[in-house]
Amino acid sequence: PGHRHHQLWAWTMRGMKKYRHVIETPNPGKWELAGYEANLPISEKSNPITRELDKADPVQIVQLLKECDAEIFQEEDEALLNYKRLYSESVLKTMIDIISKVQEVLKDPDNTLIVLSGGGTSGRLAFLITVSFNKLLKGLGQLPCYTYIIAGGDRSLVVSQEGLEDCALLGIEELRKVCEGKKKVVFIGISCGLSAPFVAAQLDFCLNNLDIFLPVLVGFNPVSMARNDRIEGWHSTFRQVAERMQKLQESHKAFILNPAVGPEGISGSSRMKGGSATKILLETLLLAAHKTVSKETDISEKCLLEILRTYERAHKVTYTQSKKIAALVKQAGTSLQKKACVYMVGWHTLGIIAIMDGAECIPTFGADYHDVRGFLIGDHSEMFNKEADLIAQGSQFAFSQEDFVKMVLPSLTALDTVLFLFTLDGELTEVEKLVVQVKEKTSNVQALSHATVGQYLPKFQRELSTKWILNTVSTGAHVLKGKILHNHMVDLRVSNSKLFWRAVSILQRFTGHSQARCQEGLLKTIYDPEVLSDEIRSAELSKHIAIAAEKNQVVPTTLLCLLRNCSVQEAQVRLDTSPSIRAAIEASLNAPGRKRGADESDPTGRNM
Ligand SMILES: C[C@](O)(c1cnc(-c2ccc(S(=O)(=O)c3ccc(N)nc3)s2)c(Cl)c1)C(F)(F)F
Ligand SMILES: O=P(O)(O)OC[C@@H](O)[C@@H](O)[C@H](O)[C@@H](O)CO
């Protein structure tokens, strides 16, 4: 029997060879065996650690997410397909090569520029890192050398606009604008999944103008797992661009920094480990560059390792507060379950991290914009590219102390949770003033202060600690609210092409049906009540997405249709009359006489 098993495995792998973009559903119950998981992009895989996240209590949720975050720092491991990791030799060498290019720019600020760019969280981190390092230069009396691009412009910093990362030409246009008149530009394109068309097009543009640009790609998949489906309005796939860069790496004409950090705790949610790893990688690289730009000494791997280790220490220090974090998760979960709000109010850059986390809850958990919101206390004048895009755009864009006092305080109730994020040096009087005002409205006030004594964390590590805590609190609160099935956000809004493919993959995973059948089912729900024609089937993905983005519960509805072989209307009735989406799906997963899909094949047989 063993050899037959092997033959099956070999057959399935050969079948994978034709694998273009489509990742086919393996035979029922053969998901792990057939090397299916091995073929999935690491950034999109389901992390075994959080397999039962939806059944965990607050303390367990914090523990599981802590373990996921710890994978960022895991050393290269021969057994685990030895993907290169954060501490791998090759990664450190590439960082050193990039540093010397950055130093050339820092020495000639007038004719040069360092551009950081990305969609969603990657764009927000591009902004945060730009602000931090321009402030560092200003402190040294030097001119700013950094600028950022985020898909959708400054609005996307505070309110997600997920569809814009699909716009390849928009990326080029934004890049041309910021590089006007520059002779040398280090372009750092950030895409955790090696997937955003916005970034792929910018990198491609750099590759066609190497006399001016040095393209650097930051992400967390091997190039072999870069996204390979066609980009609308563009001639190359992300993978083709990445392969072109790979060839130029030898001659230092392009660089790819892509250590594996392991799958996200919520499958595909690259705002978490992907965002944290982006911050760690780029701050380490740029800090080292700034440290040695004055001295002629070359940067050493030892110096890089020292900085990286301080981030690893920040992970340890942060999770010594696990009990308090779990209490915050529980309290925030209660607020959301009672249809109340969670406010995260942070000082200086801690406020930017709070705003980012709040903005991400909308696409990540289908949250309403006022469910979880971040606010920035303190001066934000020199921060934004075009602050005008932000101010007075309506309550969705509220983010300042003034907005908090004017628009939030008056309607605060005892069911709301308010979390203050600050450091113990300096702004204490400011904090107390605001806390007093909040305490008049609710006792649900928590403070997260970074002690500047004892467990001292430098600025960048303090920010990452805040990100880990806020990501855990907002994720945990939505898990407790029943938004997650196993470790998947099944009820995702199909608002860009990556989310369209994630929806199809989740349908494959929970039904065991073929990719084609799942895609057909999804289109049926999207276009309902219109009957699908071949013309509709062959329309551009952007057309499907434009319609899907305006509809609710498209994926859960399709899942029920596929599981019960019923109509869209019947599925919608079933969802509307069910206590929760999770309950409706679980009931259908266990419907009598149903073939079991991947996510229920339980190797331990516990559920038999
Ligand atoms: C793990 C899982 O099977 C799964 C989820 N999402 C996906 C995908 C999400 C998004 C895509 S994709 O946009 O085609 C993409 C995204 C990034 C990348 N490097 N390559 C492809 S695949 C896959 Cl392949 C599997 C599950 F269970 F979540 F459905
Ligand atoms: O960095 P990537 O892989 O290109 O992803 C860019 C964006 O899709 C991503 O940041 C998204 O907004 C987040 O909600 C993911 O949790």
mmCIF file of N, CA and C and ligand atoms in Angstrom, residues 19 21-23 31 36-37 39-47 191-196 221-229 238-239 267-268 487-489 496-510 598-599, ligand 1:
data_model
loop_
_atom_site.group_PDB
_atom_site.id
_atom_site.type_symbol
_atom_site.label_atom_id
_atom_site.label_comp_id
_atom_site.label_asym_id
_atom_site.label_seq_id
_atom_site.Cartn_x
_atom_site.Cartn_y
_atom_site.Cartn_z
ATOM 1 N N TYR A 19 0.093 23.570 -13.335
ATOM 2 C CA TYR A 19 -0.465 24.585 -12.444
ATOM 3 C C TYR A 19 -0.106 25.976 -12.936
ATOM 4 N N HIS A 21 -2.211 29.746 -12.692
ATOM 5 C CA HIS A 21 -2.604 30.500 -11.503
ATOM 6 C C HIS A 21 -3.527 29.645 -10.646
ATOM 7 N N VAL A 22 -4.311 28.799 -11.336
ATOM 8 C CA VAL A 22 -5.363 28.079 -10.615
ATOM 9 C C VAL A 22 -4.761 27.018 -9.715
ATOM 10 N N ILE A 23 -5.172 26.999 -8.471
ATOM 11 C CA ILE A 23 -4.721 25.937 -7.545
ATOM 12 C C ILE A 23 -5.902 24.998 -7.362
ATOM 13 N N TRP A 31 -5.863 16.626 1.180
ATOM 14 C CA TRP A 31 -5.295 17.982 1.128
ATOM 15 C C TRP A 31 -3.864 17.986 1.637
ATOM 16 N N TYR A 36 -0.797 19.630 -1.536
ATOM 17 C CA TYR A 36 -1.635 20.810 -1.833
ATOM 18 C C TYR A 36 -1.131 21.992 -1.050
ATOM 19 N N GLU A 37 -1.006 21.802 0.286
ATOM 20 C CA GLU A 37 -0.568 22.927 1.129
ATOM 21 C C GLU A 37 0.809 23.413 0.660
ATOM 22 N N ASN A 39 1.937 23.753 -2.131
ATOM 23 C CA ASN A 39 1.873 24.615 -3.309
ATOM 24 C C ASN A 39 1.301 25.987 -3.021
ATOM 25 N N LEU A 40 0.682 26.145 -1.868
ATOM 26 C CA LEU A 40 0.007 27.415 -1.603
ATOM 27 C C LEU A 40 1.033 28.472 -1.235
ATOM 28 N N PRO A 41 0.827 29.703 -1.659
ATOM 29 C CA PRO A 41 1.707 30.780 -1.217
ATOM 30 C C PRO A 41 1.682 30.844 0.315
ATOM 31 N N ILE A 42 2.847 30.948 0.948
ATOM 32 C CA ILE A 42 2.918 30.944 2.420
ATOM 33 C C ILE A 42 1.985 32.004 3.008
ATOM 34 N N SER A 43 1.936 33.166 2.327
ATOM 35 C CA SER A 43 1.139 34.299 2.845
ATOM 36 C C SER A 43 -0.355 34.000 2.851
ATOM 37 N N GLU A 44 -0.782 32.990 2.070
ATOM 38 C CA GLU A 44 -2.221 32.692 1.956
ATOM 39 C C GLU A 44 -2.603 31.415 2.682
ATOM 40 N N LYS A 45 -1.640 30.662 3.179
ATOM 41 C CA LYS A 45 -1.941 29.380 3.823
ATOM 42 C C LYS A 45 -2.698 29.585 5.122
ATOM 43 N N SER A 46 -3.306 28.462 5.571
ATOM 44 C CA SER A 46 -3.930 28.422 6.887
ATOM 45 C C SER A 46 -2.860 27.961 7.881
ATOM 46 N N ASN A 47 -2.675 28.703 8.987
ATOM 47 C CA ASN A 47 -1.639 28.354 9.971
ATOM 48 C C ASN A 47 -2.172 27.290 10.930
ATOM 49 N N SER A 191 5.030 44.426 -0.803
ATOM 50 C CA SER A 191 3.837 43.624 -1.008
ATOM 51 C C SER A 191 4.038 42.293 -0.304
ATOM 52 N N CYS A 192 3.477 42.137 0.880
ATOM 53 C CA CYS A 192 3.739 40.967 1.721
ATOM 54 C C CYS A 192 3.529 39.664 0.957
ATOM 55 N N GLY A 193 2.454 39.608 0.150
ATOM 56 C CA GLY A 193 2.134 38.373 -0.566
ATOM 57 C C GLY A 193 2.759 38.306 -1.938
ATOM 58 N N LEU A 194 3.612 39.267 -2.297
ATOM 59 C CA LEU A 194 4.138 39.393 -3.673
ATOM 60 C C LEU A 194 2.939 39.341 -4.619
ATOM 61 N N SER A 195 1.969 40.246 -4.369
ATOM 62 C CA SER A 195 0.695 40.093 -5.080
ATOM 63 C C SER A 195 0.042 41.374 -5.583
ATOM 64 N N ALA A 196 0.346 42.574 -5.027
ATOM 65 C CA ALA A 196 -0.403 43.791 -5.388
ATOM 66 C C ALA A 196 -0.025 44.304 -6.776
ATOM 67 N N ASN A 221 6.948 35.819 0.505
ATOM 68 C CA ASN A 221 6.795 34.557 -0.223
ATOM 69 C C ASN A 221 8.055 34.359 -1.058
ATOM 70 N N PRO A 222 8.402 33.070 -1.342
ATOM 71 C CA PRO A 222 9.474 32.834 -2.313
ATOM 72 C C PRO A 222 9.011 33.359 -3.674
ATOM 73 N N VAL A 223 9.925 33.741 -4.542
ATOM 74 C CA VAL A 223 9.560 34.241 -5.882
ATOM 75 C C VAL A 223 8.721 33.202 -6.624
ATOM 76 N N SER A 224 9.003 31.915 -6.369
ATOM 77 C CA SER A 224 8.253 30.840 -7.041
ATOM 78 C C SER A 224 6.773 30.846 -6.638
ATOM 79 N N MET A 225 6.446 31.548 -5.565
ATOM 80 C CA MET A 225 5.049 31.613 -5.105
ATOM 81 C C MET A 225 4.467 33.010 -5.299
ATOM 82 N N ALA A 226 5.185 33.877 -6.019
ATOM 83 C CA ALA A 226 4.628 35.207 -6.318
ATOM 84 C C ALA A 226 3.370 35.022 -7.158
ATOM 85 N N ARG A 227 2.459 35.955 -7.058
ATOM 86 C CA ARG A 227 1.192 35.848 -7.751
ATOM 87 C C ARG A 227 1.421 35.802 -9.259
ATOM 88 N N ASN A 228 0.671 34.924 -9.958
ATOM 89 C CA ASN A 228 0.961 34.722 -11.375
ATOM 90 C C ASN A 228 -0.246 34.903 -12.286
ATOM 91 N N ASP A 229 -1.350 35.415 -11.750
ATOM 92 C CA ASP A 229 -2.495 35.648 -12.649
ATOM 93 C C ASP A 229 -2.336 37.000 -13.335
ATOM 94 N N PHE A 238 2.902 39.547 -11.471
ATOM 95 C CA PHE A 238 3.819 39.896 -10.393
ATOM 96 C C PHE A 238 5.026 38.949 -10.429
ATOM 97 N N ARG A 239 4.746 37.647 -10.716
ATOM 98 C CA ARG A 239 5.837 36.671 -10.706
ATOM 99 C C ARG A 239 6.863 36.981 -11.804
ATOM 100 N N SER A 267 -6.057 33.443 8.085
ATOM 101 C CA SER A 267 -5.430 33.160 6.779
ATOM 102 C C SER A 267 -5.492 34.391 5.864
ATOM 103 N N GLY A 268 -4.320 34.774 5.347
ATOM 104 C CA GLY A 268 -4.215 35.869 4.382
ATOM 105 C C GLY A 268 -4.151 37.257 4.975
ATOM 106 N N ASN A 487 -9.809 29.390 11.234
ATOM 107 C CA ASN A 487 -8.948 30.603 11.250
ATOM 108 C C ASN A 487 -9.157 31.374 9.951
ATOM 109 N N HIS A 488 -10.360 31.313 9.432
ATOM 110 C CA HIS A 488 -10.682 32.004 8.175
ATOM 111 C C HIS A 488 -11.766 33.040 8.389
ATOM 112 N N MET A 489 -11.602 34.178 7.728
ATOM 113 C CA MET A 489 -12.660 35.187 7.686
ATOM 114 C C MET A 489 -13.492 34.847 6.465
ATOM 115 N N ASN A 496 -11.363 43.278 -4.074
ATOM 116 C CA ASN A 496 -10.257 43.362 -5.041
ATOM 117 C C ASN A 496 -9.940 41.955 -5.539
ATOM 118 N N SER A 497 -9.023 41.854 -6.508
ATOM 119 C CA SER A 497 -8.807 40.565 -7.180
ATOM 120 C C SER A 497 -8.213 39.526 -6.244
ATOM 121 N N LYS A 498 -7.344 39.960 -5.323
ATOM 122 C CA LYS A 498 -6.785 38.985 -4.361
ATOM 123 C C LYS A 498 -7.909 38.391 -3.503
ATOM 124 N N LEU A 499 -8.859 39.244 -3.107
ATOM 125 C CA LEU A 499 -9.957 38.783 -2.257
ATOM 126 C C LEU A 499 -10.919 37.905 -3.059
ATOM 127 N N PHE A 500 -11.022 38.141 -4.368
ATOM 128 C CA PHE A 500 -11.839 37.272 -5.236
ATOM 129 C C PHE A 500 -11.240 35.869 -5.213
ATOM 130 N N TRP A 501 -9.928 35.757 -5.409
ATOM 131 C CA TRP A 501 -9.283 34.425 -5.412
ATOM 132 C C TRP A 501 -9.289 33.808 -4.025
ATOM 133 N N ARG A 502 -9.199 34.653 -2.987
ATOM 134 C CA ARG A 502 -9.279 34.099 -1.625
ATOM 135 C C ARG A 502 -10.677 33.509 -1.410
ATOM 136 N N ALA A 503 -11.704 34.202 -1.910
ATOM 137 C CA ALA A 503 -13.079 33.712 -1.758
ATOM 138 C C ALA A 503 -13.216 32.356 -2.437
ATOM 139 N N VAL A 504 -12.699 32.243 -3.675
ATOM 140 C CA VAL A 504 -12.796 30.971 -4.413
ATOM 141 C C VAL A 504 -12.056 29.882 -3.649
ATOM 142 N N SER A 505 -10.882 30.218 -3.101
ATOM 143 C CA SER A 505 -10.082 29.207 -2.390
ATOM 144 C C SER A 505 -10.770 28.749 -1.118
ATOM 145 N N ILE A 506 -11.415 29.680 -0.419
ATOM 146 C CA ILE A 506 -12.110 29.314 0.814
ATOM 147 C C ILE A 506 -13.293 28.403 0.478
ATOM 148 N N LEU A 507 -13.960 28.676 -0.649
ATOM 149 C CA LEU A 507 -15.074 27.812 -1.077
ATOM 150 C C LEU A 507 -14.539 26.413 -1.393
ATOM 151 N N GLN A 508 -13.392 26.340 -2.067
ATOM 152 C CA GLN A 508 -12.801 25.027 -2.367
ATOM 153 C C GLN A 508 -12.480 24.288 -1.067
ATOM 154 N N ARG A 509 -11.957 25.024 -0.125
ATOM 155 C CA ARG A 509 -11.489 24.415 1.117
ATOM 156 C C ARG A 509 -12.658 23.842 1.918
ATOM 157 N N PHE A 510 -13.784 24.557 1.951
ATOM 158 C CA PHE A 510 -14.890 24.107 2.803
ATOM 159 C C PHE A 510 -15.887 23.200 2.082
ATOM 160 N N ALA A 598 -11.881 19.626 2.898
ATOM 161 C CA ALA A 598 -10.559 19.635 3.538
ATOM 162 C C ALA A 598 -10.644 20.017 4.992
ATOM 163 N N ASP A 599 -11.334 21.104 5.207
ATOM 164 C CA ASP A 599 -11.219 21.683 6.538
ATOM 165 C C ASP A 599 -11.879 20.848 7.613
HETATM 166 C C1 LIG B 1 -5.568 28.295 2.782
HETATM 167 C C2 LIG B 1 -6.671 28.360 1.740
HETATM 168 O O1 LIG B 1 -6.776 27.127 1.098
HETATM 169 C C3 LIG B 1 -6.366 29.435 0.722
HETATM 170 C C4 LIG B 1 -6.801 30.745 0.868
HETATM 171 N N1 LIG B 1 -6.514 31.713 -0.017
HETATM 172 C C5 LIG B 1 -5.791 31.434 -1.101
HETATM 173 C C6 LIG B 1 -5.525 32.551 -1.991
HETATM 174 C C7 LIG B 1 -5.817 33.868 -1.692
HETATM 175 C C8 LIG B 1 -5.432 34.778 -2.695
HETATM 176 C C9 LIG B 1 -4.879 34.148 -3.766
HETATM 177 S S1 LIG B 1 -4.204 34.948 -5.103
HETATM 178 O O2 LIG B 1 -4.697 36.284 -5.156
HETATM 179 O O3 LIG B 1 -4.398 34.111 -6.268
HETATM 180 C C10 LIG B 1 -2.534 35.003 -4.697
HETATM 181 C C11 LIG B 1 -2.088 35.869 -3.722
HETATM 182 C C12 LIG B 1 -0.731 35.903 -3.422
HETATM 183 C C13 LIG B 1 0.126 35.066 -4.122
HETATM 184 N N2 LIG B 1 1.461 35.099 -3.878
HETATM 185 N N3 LIG B 1 -0.331 34.226 -5.078
HETATM 186 C C14 LIG B 1 -1.644 34.192 -5.365
HETATM 187 S S2 LIG B 1 -4.814 32.485 -3.526
HETATM 188 C C15 LIG B 1 -5.328 30.128 -1.273
HETATM 189 CL CL1 LIG B 1 -4.359 29.732 -2.635
HETATM 190 C C16 LIG B 1 -5.614 29.120 -0.380
HETATM 191 C C17 LIG B 1 -7.964 28.601 2.483
HETATM 192 F F1 LIG B 1 -8.153 27.585 3.319
HETATM 193 F F2 LIG B 1 -7.869 29.721 3.165
HETATM 194 F F3 LIG B 1 -8.921 28.662 1.597
#
